[in-house]
Amino acid sequence: LTEEERRQYAEKARKWNAKKGCQEAVKEVNAENGTHFRWLVVASGGWSENGFVLFLSDVVADVFYFLDIFSHGKLPHHCEQRFLPCEIGCVKYSLQDGITADFHHFIDPGVPPYGFRYHCQSASDQTHKIPLSGFHLPRTCYEVVLQELLEFAQPTRGVQRHFYCRVWSRSEFRINWCLTRMADKTGIKSHLDIFAVEDLIIELYQKKYQKKPSRTWVDKILDVFLWDYCSSTRCKWHEENDIVYCALASCKKIAYCISKSLASVYGVSLTAAHLPLQDFECGQSLSTRMEKLDIGHFQ
């Protein structure tokens, strides 16, 4: 370098070092679990490659609960009981560890309102196919279901538990109504706040790329049929009877969708806890099937 070039570079270096916080270099930290976290420095003037502190360790370790409750149809507005909950599923998930625990029960739906038995059973036949009566598997009462759900999602001290469900598909009204009904009937105060899993995906994407994905993109991620017939996705009864609609499967497929779309974005290696990898490792082809639904009974 010439003397003039050296002087110019020295002046640039002096000005750069004068800015607060700009001495930090971009570092790659390898955590004990093998996950890589990138720490970026803060620079004034907005976003830049070197201008945003992003603690990915917090994102990948956060625990989420995906919840779904199925019902024997939806009753009209003039009915005091809008839903007859019959199945509940929930999974504990993080980007770092995938699905670490699951919760499932068939619920005692009680007696349907007079004149609506056929409506309720017809809705069930079009979706989850759980019989309204004469079901040979044990059904759990409201009190046990709610108590065990709270125990399953026991929060870590100082950490708030977060439940998520599909909101844009309008399933949150059914889930909130059923939870409120069970709490009212049993006197158990649940304090379960339900959030939109669609908003969670947007937040995870935005934390990485500093921009929001489109609603169409999020819907496309969640509205897939790739894992409908994968092993260990549905509960045992729905698996044995080859029925797609299962509350537990609904929750697991949300976890699968997030894993497939965002785990690699955050540098997380996929495992059998993130995706049903055995279906791919064994070289099995994933079967596809078309289901004809009554839109009035769709869940």
PDB file of C-alpha atoms in Angstrom, residues 33 93-100 256 259 263 268-278 280-281:
ATOM      1  CA  ASN A  33     -26.271 -29.706  22.006  1.00  0.00           C
ATOM      2  CA  TYR A  93     -42.300 -28.991  21.213  1.00  0.00           C
ATOM      3  CA  SER A  94     -39.191 -26.897  20.709  1.00  0.00           C
ATOM      4  CA  LEU A  95     -37.080 -26.253  17.634  1.00  0.00           C
ATOM      5  CA  GLN A  96     -34.078 -27.576  19.516  1.00  0.00           C
ATOM      6  CA  ASP A  97     -35.502 -30.923  20.659  1.00  0.00           C
ATOM      7  CA  GLY A  98     -38.602 -31.457  18.512  1.00  0.00           C
ATOM      8  CA  ILE A  99     -41.553 -33.239  20.128  1.00  0.00           C
ATOM      9  CA  THR A 100     -40.507 -34.258  23.622  1.00  0.00           C
ATOM     10  CA  TYR A 256     -43.664 -31.438  11.664  1.00  0.00           C
ATOM     11  CA  SER A 259     -39.580 -28.451  11.814  1.00  0.00           C
ATOM     12  CA  ALA A 263     -35.386 -25.973  11.759  1.00  0.00           C
ATOM     13  CA  VAL A 268     -31.084 -27.273  13.945  1.00  0.00           C
ATOM     14  CA  SER A 269     -30.430 -30.828  12.778  1.00  0.00           C
ATOM     15  CA  LEU A 270     -33.627 -32.793  12.163  1.00  0.00           C
ATOM     16  CA  THR A 271     -34.178 -35.950  14.193  1.00  0.00           C
ATOM     17  CA  ALA A 272     -36.964 -38.479  14.655  1.00  0.00           C
ATOM     18  CA  ALA A 273     -38.399 -36.085  17.246  1.00  0.00           C
ATOM     19  CA  HIS A 274     -38.772 -33.389  14.584  1.00  0.00           C
ATOM     20  CA  LEU A 275     -40.088 -35.505  11.713  1.00  0.00           C
ATOM     21  CA  PRO A 276     -41.208 -39.128  11.294  1.00  0.00           C
ATOM     22  CA  LEU A 277     -37.839 -39.904   9.696  1.00  0.00           C
ATOM     23  CA  GLN A 278     -38.325 -43.681   9.827  1.00  0.00           C
ATOM     24  CA  PHE A 280     -38.074 -41.893   4.803  1.00  0.00           C
ATOM     25  CA  GLU A 281     -35.163 -44.008   6.029  1.00  0.00           C
TER      26      GLU A 281
END
